[in-house]
GROMACS .gro file of C-alpha atoms in nm:
model
  393
    1MET     CA    1   4.664  -3.490   7.083
    2LEU     CA    2   4.931  -3.303   7.282
    3SER     CA    3   4.833  -2.954   7.394
    4ILE     CA    4   5.066  -2.655   7.385
    5ALA     CA    5   4.957  -2.331   7.551
    6LEU     CA    6   5.082  -1.981   7.467
    7ALA     CA    7   5.147  -1.768   7.777
    8GLY     CA    8   5.272  -1.418   7.813
    9LYS     CA    9   5.177  -1.062   7.897
   10PRO     CA   10   4.964  -0.864   7.652
   11ASN     CA   11   5.129  -0.730   7.335
   12ALA     CA   12   5.423  -0.968   7.342
   13GLY     CA   13   5.322  -1.130   7.012
   14LYS     CA   14   5.121  -1.437   7.125
   15SER     CA   15   4.843  -1.386   6.871
   16THR     CA   16   5.093  -1.335   6.591
   17PHE     CA   17   5.278  -1.654   6.691
   18TYR     CA   18   4.944  -1.840   6.700
   19LYS     CA   19   4.838  -1.708   6.358
   20ALA     CA   20   5.177  -1.796   6.209
   21ALA     CA   21   5.175  -2.146   6.359
   22THR     CA   22   4.816  -2.230   6.264
   23MET     CA   23   4.739  -1.986   5.977
   24ALA     CA   24   4.406  -1.939   6.152
   25ASP     CA   25   4.215  -1.608   6.114
   26VAL     CA   26   4.261  -1.435   6.454
   27ASP     CA   27   4.284  -1.073   6.565
   28VAL     CA   28   4.638  -0.931   6.584
   29GLY     CA   29   4.672  -0.588   6.733
   30ASN     CA   30   4.923  -0.352   6.898
   31TYR     CA   31   4.717  -0.318   7.216
   32PRO     CA   32   4.661  -0.515   7.536
   33PHE     CA   33   4.408  -0.804   7.543
   34THR     CA   34   4.385  -0.844   7.166
   35THR     CA   35   4.267  -1.194   7.254
   36ILE     CA   36   3.955  -1.208   7.475
   37ASP     CA   37   3.825  -1.562   7.411
   38ALA     CA   38   4.067  -1.848   7.384
   39ASN     CA   39   4.171  -1.955   7.043
   40ARG     CA   40   4.221  -2.330   6.989
   41GLY     CA   41   4.383  -2.452   6.674
   42VAL     CA   42   4.601  -2.717   6.529
   43THR     CA   43   4.971  -2.666   6.451
   44HIS     CA   44   5.244  -2.914   6.375
   45VAL     CA   45   5.581  -3.026   6.498
   46ARG     CA   46   5.840  -3.122   6.239
   47THR     CA   47   6.055  -3.433   6.213
   48ASP     CA   48   6.216  -3.651   5.942
   49CYS     CA   49   5.969  -3.885   5.778
   50PRO     CA   50   6.077  -4.250   5.751
   51CYS     CA   51   6.003  -4.227   5.374
   52LEU     CA   52   6.351  -4.066   5.341
   53ASP     CA   53   6.486  -4.420   5.383
   54ARG     CA   54   6.281  -4.545   5.092
   55GLU     CA   55   6.325  -4.488   4.716
   56GLU     CA   56   6.005  -4.274   4.698
   57ARG     CA   57   5.847  -4.019   4.924
   58CYS     CA   58   5.528  -4.127   5.093
   59GLY     CA   59   5.305  -3.859   4.935
   60GLN     CA   60   5.114  -3.786   5.256
   61GLU     CA   61   4.964  -3.436   5.296
   62ASN     CA   62   5.169  -3.376   5.610
   63CYS     CA   63   5.495  -3.488   5.444
   64HIS     CA   64   5.675  -3.229   5.233
   65ASP     CA   65   5.956  -3.414   5.057
   66GLY     CA   66   6.052  -3.598   5.370
   67LYS     CA   67   5.971  -3.325   5.618
   68ARG     CA   68   5.698  -3.476   5.830
   69PHE     CA   69   5.457  -3.250   6.017
   70VAL     CA   70   5.271  -3.407   6.311
   71PRO     CA   71   4.962  -3.234   6.448
   72VAL     CA   72   4.941  -3.095   6.801
   73GLU     CA   73   4.692  -2.858   6.966
   74LEU     CA   74   4.787  -2.494   7.016
   75LEU     CA   75   4.601  -2.275   7.262
   76ASP     CA   76   4.619  -1.894   7.275
   77VAL     CA   77   4.442  -1.711   7.556
   78ALA     CA   78   4.431  -1.366   7.698
   79GLY     CA   79   4.750  -1.197   7.804
   80LEU     CA   80   4.859  -1.225   8.167
   81VAL     CA   81   4.926  -0.924   8.395
   82PRO     CA   82   5.065  -0.905   8.749
   83GLY     CA   83   4.792  -1.003   8.996
   84ALA     CA   84   4.628  -1.243   8.746
   85HIS     CA   85   4.592  -1.516   9.007
   86GLU     CA   86   4.367  -1.268   9.198
   87GLY     CA   87   4.158  -1.208   8.886
   88ARG     CA   88   4.333  -0.896   8.745
   89GLY     CA   89   4.290  -0.851   8.371
   90LEU     CA   90   4.157  -1.177   8.237
   91GLY     CA   91   4.381  -1.378   8.469
   92ASN     CA   92   4.144  -1.637   8.607
   93GLN     CA   93   4.031  -1.724   8.254
   94PHE     CA   94   4.386  -1.749   8.131
   95LEU     CA   95   4.511  -1.963   8.419
   96ASP     CA   96   4.213  -2.200   8.412
   97GLU     CA   97   4.271  -2.257   8.039
   98LEU     CA   98   4.621  -2.378   8.123
   99SER     CA   99   4.485  -2.676   8.318
  100ASN     CA  100   4.507  -2.930   8.039
  101ALA     CA  101   4.823  -2.793   7.864
  102ASP     CA  102   5.120  -3.034   7.850
  103VAL     CA  103   5.382  -2.761   7.800
  104ILE     CA  104   5.384  -2.379   7.800
  105LEU     CA  105   5.539  -2.154   7.535
  106HIS     CA  106   5.604  -1.830   7.712
  107VAL     CA  107   5.608  -1.557   7.445
  108VAL     CA  108   5.829  -1.275   7.569
  109ASP     CA  109   5.891  -0.932   7.411
  110ALA     CA  110   6.266  -0.983   7.401
  111SER     CA  111   6.314  -0.631   7.268
  112GLY     CA  112   6.210  -0.484   7.603
  113GLY     CA  113   5.966  -0.257   7.411
  114THR     CA  114   5.664  -0.323   7.634
  115ASP     CA  115   5.632  -0.280   8.010
  116GLU     CA  116   5.501  -0.538   8.260
  117GLU     CA  117   5.138  -0.448   8.165
  118GLY     CA  118   5.210  -0.479   7.790
  119GLU     CA  119   5.207  -0.108   7.722
  120PRO     CA  120   5.457   0.020   7.461
  121VAL     CA  121   5.782   0.177   7.587
  122GLU     CA  122   6.116   0.248   7.423
  123VAL     CA  123   6.296  -0.063   7.298
  124GLY     CA  124   6.533  -0.185   7.570
  125GLU     CA  125   6.353   0.014   7.843
  126HIS     CA  126   6.197  -0.292   8.009
  127ASP     CA  127   6.389  -0.602   8.127
  128PRO     CA  128   6.227  -0.911   7.968
  129VAL     CA  129   6.375  -1.139   8.239
  130GLU     CA  130   6.128  -0.983   8.481
  131ASP     CA  131   5.850  -1.115   8.260
  132LEU     CA  132   5.975  -1.476   8.304
  133GLN     CA  133   5.969  -1.435   8.683
  134PHE     CA  134   5.620  -1.292   8.706
  135ILE     CA  135   5.463  -1.556   8.479
  136GLU     CA  136   5.609  -1.835   8.693
  137GLU     CA  137   5.500  -1.660   9.009
  138GLU     CA  138   5.146  -1.609   8.883
  139MET     CA  139   5.114  -1.971   8.779
  140ASP     CA  140   5.257  -2.086   9.110
  141LEU     CA  141   5.021  -1.868   9.312
  142TRP     CA  142   4.721  -1.974   9.096
  143LEU     CA  143   4.795  -2.340   9.165
  144ALA     CA  144   4.862  -2.267   9.536
  145SER     CA  145   4.517  -2.104   9.556
  146ILE     CA  146   4.357  -2.425   9.419
  147VAL     CA  147   4.543  -2.630   9.679
  148ASP     CA  148   4.442  -2.382   9.954
  149ARG     CA  149   4.070  -2.391   9.862
  150ASN     CA  150   4.067  -2.772   9.881
  151TRP     CA  151   4.303  -2.826  10.174
  152GLU     CA  152   4.021  -2.870  10.427
  153SER     CA  153   3.914  -3.187  10.240
  154ILE     CA  154   4.273  -3.317  10.272
  155GLU     CA  155   4.266  -3.252  10.643
  156ARG     CA  156   3.937  -3.434  10.681
  157ALA     CA  157   4.063  -3.729  10.483
  158SER     CA  158   4.379  -3.746  10.701
  159ARG     CA  159   4.166  -3.865  10.994
  160SER     CA  160   4.100  -4.188  10.814
  161PRO     CA  161   4.330  -4.483  10.910
  162ASP     CA  162   4.407  -4.564  10.550
  163PHE     CA  163   4.491  -4.206  10.456
  164ASP     CA  164   4.753  -4.172  10.179
  165ILE     CA  165   4.862  -3.817  10.106
  166ASP     CA  166   4.996  -3.916   9.764
  167GLU     CA  167   4.652  -4.044   9.655
  168GLU     CA  168   4.465  -3.749   9.805
  169LEU     CA  169   4.686  -3.491   9.640
  170ALA     CA  170   4.674  -3.678   9.309
  171ASP     CA  171   4.288  -3.665   9.324
  172LEU     CA  172   4.309  -3.294   9.397
  173LEU     CA  173   4.567  -3.212   9.128
  174THR     CA  174   4.444  -3.436   8.842
  175GLY     CA  175   4.244  -3.137   8.718
  176VAL     CA  176   4.561  -2.940   8.649
  177GLY     CA  177   4.740  -3.225   8.470
  178ALA     CA  178   4.925  -3.386   8.757
  179THR     CA  179   4.945  -3.767   8.784
  180GLU     CA  180   5.002  -3.989   9.088
  181LEU     CA  181   5.363  -4.026   8.971
  182ASP     CA  182   5.407  -3.646   8.949
  183VAL     CA  183   5.275  -3.606   9.304
  184ALA     CA  184   5.488  -3.892   9.443
  185ARG     CA  185   5.806  -3.756   9.287
  186THR     CA  186   5.731  -3.408   9.404
  187LEU     CA  187   5.665  -3.516   9.767
  188ARG     CA  188   5.992  -3.708   9.768
  189ASP     CA  189   6.176  -3.384   9.695
  190LEU     CA  190   6.000  -3.182   9.969
  191GLU     CA  191   6.017  -3.165  10.343
  192TYR     CA  192   5.671  -3.139  10.499
  193PRO     CA  193   5.476  -3.231  10.818
  194GLU     CA  194   5.325  -3.583  10.817
  195ASP     CA  195   4.998  -3.436  10.947
  196PRO     CA  196   4.830  -3.215  10.681
  197ILE     CA  197   4.680  -3.004  10.962
  198GLN     CA  198   5.027  -2.878  11.039
  199TRP     CA  199   5.100  -2.766  10.683
  200THR     CA  200   5.155  -2.391  10.643
  201ASP     CA  201   5.097  -2.157  10.350
  202ASP     CA  202   5.466  -2.192  10.269
  203HIS     CA  203   5.436  -2.570  10.245
  204ARG     CA  204   5.143  -2.543  10.008
  205GLU     CA  205   5.313  -2.283   9.792
  206GLU     CA  206   5.630  -2.492   9.770
  207LEU     CA  207   5.421  -2.787   9.668
  208ALA     CA  208   5.240  -2.579   9.405
  209GLY     CA  209   5.564  -2.446   9.264
  210GLU     CA  210   5.718  -2.794   9.235
  211ILE     CA  211   5.401  -2.941   9.074
  212ARG     CA  212   5.380  -2.655   8.825
  213ALA     CA  213   5.743  -2.697   8.721
  214ARG     CA  214   5.693  -3.068   8.681
  215THR     CA  215   5.359  -3.061   8.495
  216LYS     CA  216   5.378  -2.726   8.308
  217PRO     CA  217   5.734  -2.700   8.177
  218ILE     CA  218   5.812  -2.372   8.001
  219VAL     CA  219   5.990  -2.292   7.677
  220VAL     CA  220   6.074  -1.927   7.630
  221VAL     CA  221   5.984  -1.775   7.293
  222ALA     CA  222   6.212  -1.471   7.276
  223ASN     CA  223   5.995  -1.285   7.029
  224LYS     CA  224   6.083  -0.972   6.831
  225ALA     CA  225   6.439  -1.105   6.807
  226ASP     CA  226   6.489  -0.894   6.494
  227VAL     CA  227   6.491  -0.575   6.711
  228ALA     CA  228   6.599  -0.725   7.049
  229PRO     CA  229   6.928  -0.607   7.200
  230PRO     CA  230   7.166  -0.906   7.196
  231GLU     CA  231   7.220  -0.875   7.575
  232ASN     CA  232   6.844  -0.932   7.624
  233LEU     CA  233   6.856  -1.256   7.428
  234GLN     CA  234   7.160  -1.370   7.627
  235ALA     CA  235   7.001  -1.286   7.962
  236LEU     CA  236   6.688  -1.484   7.871
  237LYS     CA  237   6.897  -1.785   7.770
  238GLU     CA  238   7.088  -1.766   8.100
  239ARG     CA  239   6.757  -1.765   8.287
  240ASN     CA  240   6.600  -2.051   8.088
  241GLU     CA  241   6.814  -2.277   7.867
  242ALA     CA  242   6.507  -2.355   7.658
  243THR     CA  243   6.499  -2.009   7.499
  244ILE     CA  244   6.434  -1.973   7.125
  245PRO     CA  245   6.504  -1.634   6.950
  246THR     CA  246   6.194  -1.582   6.736
  247THR     CA  247   6.035  -1.342   6.488
  248ALA     CA  248   5.669  -1.436   6.476
  249ASP     CA  249   5.605  -1.149   6.232
  250GLY     CA  250   5.872  -1.292   6.006
  251GLU     CA  251   5.725  -1.641   6.014
  252LEU     CA  252   5.376  -1.511   5.939
  253ALA     CA  253   5.508  -1.313   5.643
  254LEU     CA  254   5.690  -1.617   5.505
  255ARG     CA  255   5.388  -1.845   5.539
  256LYS     CA  256   5.165  -1.593   5.362
  257ALA     CA  257   5.427  -1.556   5.087
  258ALA     CA  258   5.454  -1.935   5.056
  259GLU     CA  259   5.073  -1.966   5.023
  260ALA     CA  260   5.081  -1.704   4.751
  261GLY     CA  261   5.355  -1.893   4.568
  262VAL     CA  262   5.598  -1.608   4.605
  263VAL     CA  263   5.856  -1.806   4.807
  264ASP     CA  264   5.954  -2.171   4.853
  265TYR     CA  265   5.949  -2.226   5.227
  266ASP     CA  266   5.845  -2.496   5.476
  267PRO     CA  267   5.808  -2.415   5.844
  268GLY     CA  268   6.137  -2.476   6.023
  269ASP     CA  269   6.354  -2.426   5.713
  270PRO     CA  270   6.663  -2.215   5.786
  271ASP     CA  271   6.622  -2.019   5.462
  272PHE     CA  272   6.378  -1.966   5.173
  273GLU     CA  273   6.385  -1.917   4.803
  274ILE     CA  274   6.214  -1.628   4.621
  275LEU     CA  275   6.006  -1.758   4.328
  276GLY     CA  276   5.791  -1.473   4.208
  277ASP     CA  277   5.821  -1.105   4.117
  278LEU     CA  278   5.832  -0.872   4.413
  279SER     CA  279   5.830  -0.500   4.461
  280ASP     CA  280   6.145  -0.341   4.602
  281GLN     CA  281   5.972  -0.296   4.938
  282GLN     CA  282   5.861  -0.663   4.954
  283GLU     CA  283   6.210  -0.783   4.866
  284ARG     CA  284   6.370  -0.563   5.130
  285GLY     CA  285   6.124  -0.697   5.387
  286LEU     CA  286   6.203  -1.061   5.298
  287GLU     CA  287   6.575  -0.994   5.303
  288GLN     CA  288   6.544  -0.852   5.656
  289ILE     CA  289   6.373  -1.171   5.762
  290ARG     CA  290   6.652  -1.373   5.594
  291ASP     CA  291   6.912  -1.177   5.800
  292VAL     CA  292   6.735  -1.280   6.123
  293MET     CA  293   6.709  -1.638   6.003
  294ASP     CA  294   7.080  -1.649   5.919
  295GLU     CA  295   7.163  -1.529   6.266
  296HIS     CA  296   6.933  -1.765   6.457
  297GLY     CA  297   6.889  -2.063   6.221
  298GLY     CA  298   6.527  -1.981   6.129
  299THR     CA  299   6.238  -1.769   6.244
  300GLY     CA  300   6.210  -1.961   6.569
  301VAL     CA  301   5.837  -2.047   6.549
  302GLN     CA  302   5.881  -2.404   6.431
  303GLN     CA  303   6.191  -2.446   6.647
  304ALA     CA  304   5.995  -2.345   6.960
  305LEU     CA  305   5.722  -2.595   6.891
  306ASP     CA  306   5.971  -2.870   6.814
  307THR     CA  307   6.174  -2.790   7.128
  308ALA     CA  308   5.859  -2.808   7.346
  309VAL     CA  309   5.749  -3.145   7.216
  310TYR     CA  310   6.065  -3.334   7.133
  311ASP     CA  311   6.316  -3.191   7.381
  312VAL     CA  312   6.114  -3.079   7.680
  313LEU     CA  313   5.834  -3.334   7.673
  314ASN     CA  314   6.072  -3.606   7.540
  315GLN     CA  315   5.833  -3.729   7.271
  316ILE     CA  316   5.911  -3.961   6.984
  317THR     CA  317   5.725  -4.016   6.655
  318ALA     CA  318   5.611  -4.370   6.566
  319TYR     CA  319   5.436  -4.486   6.250
  320PRO     CA  320   5.191  -4.780   6.263
  321VAL     CA  321   5.140  -4.974   5.942
  322GLN     CA  322   4.954  -5.293   5.837
  323ASP     CA  323   5.197  -5.407   5.570
  324GLU     CA  324   5.551  -5.429   5.712
  325THR     CA  325   5.706  -5.478   5.364
  326HIS     CA  326   5.558  -5.173   5.188
  327TRP     CA  327   5.494  -4.963   5.498
  328THR     CA  328   5.129  -4.912   5.405
  329ASP     CA  329   4.780  -4.938   5.561
  330GLY     CA  330   4.507  -5.164   5.435
  331GLN     CA  331   4.425  -4.928   5.147
  332GLY     CA  332   4.789  -4.906   5.028
  333ASN     CA  333   4.858  -4.560   5.171
  334ALA     CA  334   5.229  -4.529   5.269
  335LEU     CA  335   5.299  -4.419   5.626
  336PRO     CA  336   4.949  -4.274   5.671
  337ASP     CA  337   4.969  -4.199   6.042
  338ALA     CA  338   5.223  -4.053   6.282
  339PHE     CA  339   5.176  -4.075   6.661
  340LEU     CA  340   5.362  -3.885   6.930
  341LEU     CA  341   5.450  -4.102   7.227
  342GLY     CA  342   5.647  -4.039   7.546
  343SER     CA  343   6.010  -4.158   7.551
  344GLY     CA  344   6.023  -4.514   7.677
  345SER     CA  345   5.689  -4.613   7.512
  346THR     CA  346   5.647  -4.976   7.401
  347PRO     CA  347   5.468  -5.127   7.104
  348LYS     CA  348   5.164  -5.191   7.323
  349ASP     CA  349   5.155  -4.818   7.409
  350LEU     CA  350   5.150  -4.745   7.038
  351ALA     CA  351   4.864  -4.997   6.993
  352TYR     CA  352   4.655  -4.810   7.255
  353ALA     CA  353   4.742  -4.477   7.092
  354VAL     CA  354   4.598  -4.609   6.765
  355HIS     CA  355   4.274  -4.734   6.928
  356SER     CA  356   4.177  -4.881   7.263
  357ASP     CA  357   4.040  -5.194   7.091
  358ILE     CA  358   4.374  -5.246   6.914
  359GLY     CA  359   4.543  -5.218   7.250
  360ASP     CA  360   4.303  -5.453   7.424
  361GLY     CA  361   4.354  -5.714   7.150
  362TYR     CA  362   4.734  -5.664   7.121
  363LEU     CA  363   4.922  -5.983   7.032
  364HIS     CA  364   5.268  -5.875   6.914
  365ALA     CA  365   5.452  -5.620   6.702
  366VAL     CA  366   5.689  -5.622   6.404
  367ASP     CA  367   5.969  -5.368   6.337
  368ALA     CA  368   5.903  -5.290   5.970
  369ARG     CA  369   6.255  -5.151   5.921
  370LYS     CA  370   6.415  -5.482   6.021
  371ASN     CA  371   6.113  -5.695   5.926
  372MET     CA  372   6.134  -5.884   6.252
  373ARG     CA  373   5.915  -5.936   6.555
  374ILE     CA  374   6.014  -5.734   6.859
  375SER     CA  375   5.969  -5.769   7.232
  376ASP     CA  376   5.655  -5.628   7.388
  377GLU     CA  377   5.885  -5.441   7.628
  378GLU     CA  378   6.105  -5.290   7.354
  379GLU     CA  379   6.133  -4.911   7.383
  380LEU     CA  380   6.038  -4.748   7.061
  381GLU     CA  381   6.268  -4.490   6.902
  382GLU     CA  382   6.209  -4.179   6.691
  383GLY     CA  383   6.097  -4.278   6.337
  384ASP     CA  384   6.010  -4.639   6.413
  385VAL     CA  385   5.774  -4.804   6.166
  386ILE     CA  386   5.570  -5.070   6.351
  387LYS     CA  387   5.316  -5.331   6.248
  388ILE     CA  388   5.074  -5.402   6.531
  389VAL     CA  389   4.918  -5.752   6.527
  390SER     CA  390   4.593  -5.749   6.722
  391THR     CA  391   4.271  -5.955   6.744
  392ALA     CA  392   4.101  -5.623   6.659
  393ASN     CA  393   4.287  -5.582   6.326
   0.00000   0.00000   0.00000
């Protein structure tokens, strides 16, 4: 399962975003370090279900009338403050928790109503763009410190006649999510001494920054968009194109209202319908949320998750079935499973995603939409329905 981590300074709205996205019971408070121990939960990204191309909807729990919700892990840890890489606040705990994250959602107080430490100030008093810079710097310095602590072992290994810096760095950086390919591509973009003994702190910091950018891409969640000055939202978008105006409070209110049957709303919808009787105050509150959704195309919570997985990580959704005619599994369940795969994945990659035994016994695959066998090297596309034929079936 893909892992998305929430980053940000205290009091920016991370815990509210987490609660809205997972509907888990967590503390939400207007004070720094609301979150002490990391929260791990399951949220979902949204895509179109292939059942929209059939006469009937598939009826799966994670399909709401053709809106398919695919599970991913969401991690919320303690807020980050300047100096976190040196252990300030709960920095070491936070940064270590990031090791296995595939992508970072940086929750920013776009209103400028909290300072760099997360303490309340007047709306617009703090520049949220500064928060983007310090988070990136803290992550880079944290990773550089890991490289520094282990550099002596790289220097020792370099004395061997078969020394390969790509392999040594890949061994060192595997723990923070880097692969050999990540390291190789990063080194190709850098200028550095051939002998590791001649590397300086600047070389190691540049390496750390490039590896972080490659393995921990960042989507900016411009939270509190309902009260944020427009110029703040614009400045954040200019700094990071993957910036999503968001109201986590609004999303949480809608999800609670939907649970209570008061509104008809699915995460990611651009609007909602009021179903039940409301007090004047409740109706005013919902209409304020609607105004924000009208302006930004939704509350931003689902959009941020979808952007992180489908746009930044370039994932696609594929649906394995056993019956290519009816798109069902062995028990007759229509489109029972949805798997996220990296762009460029093949049928054999899907087979291994289902189960290692299915992959080991892979024979061939059938495109259920076209009802025809496809090449083992065919690149799968979003929404493909695939029958895997394997000796392990």
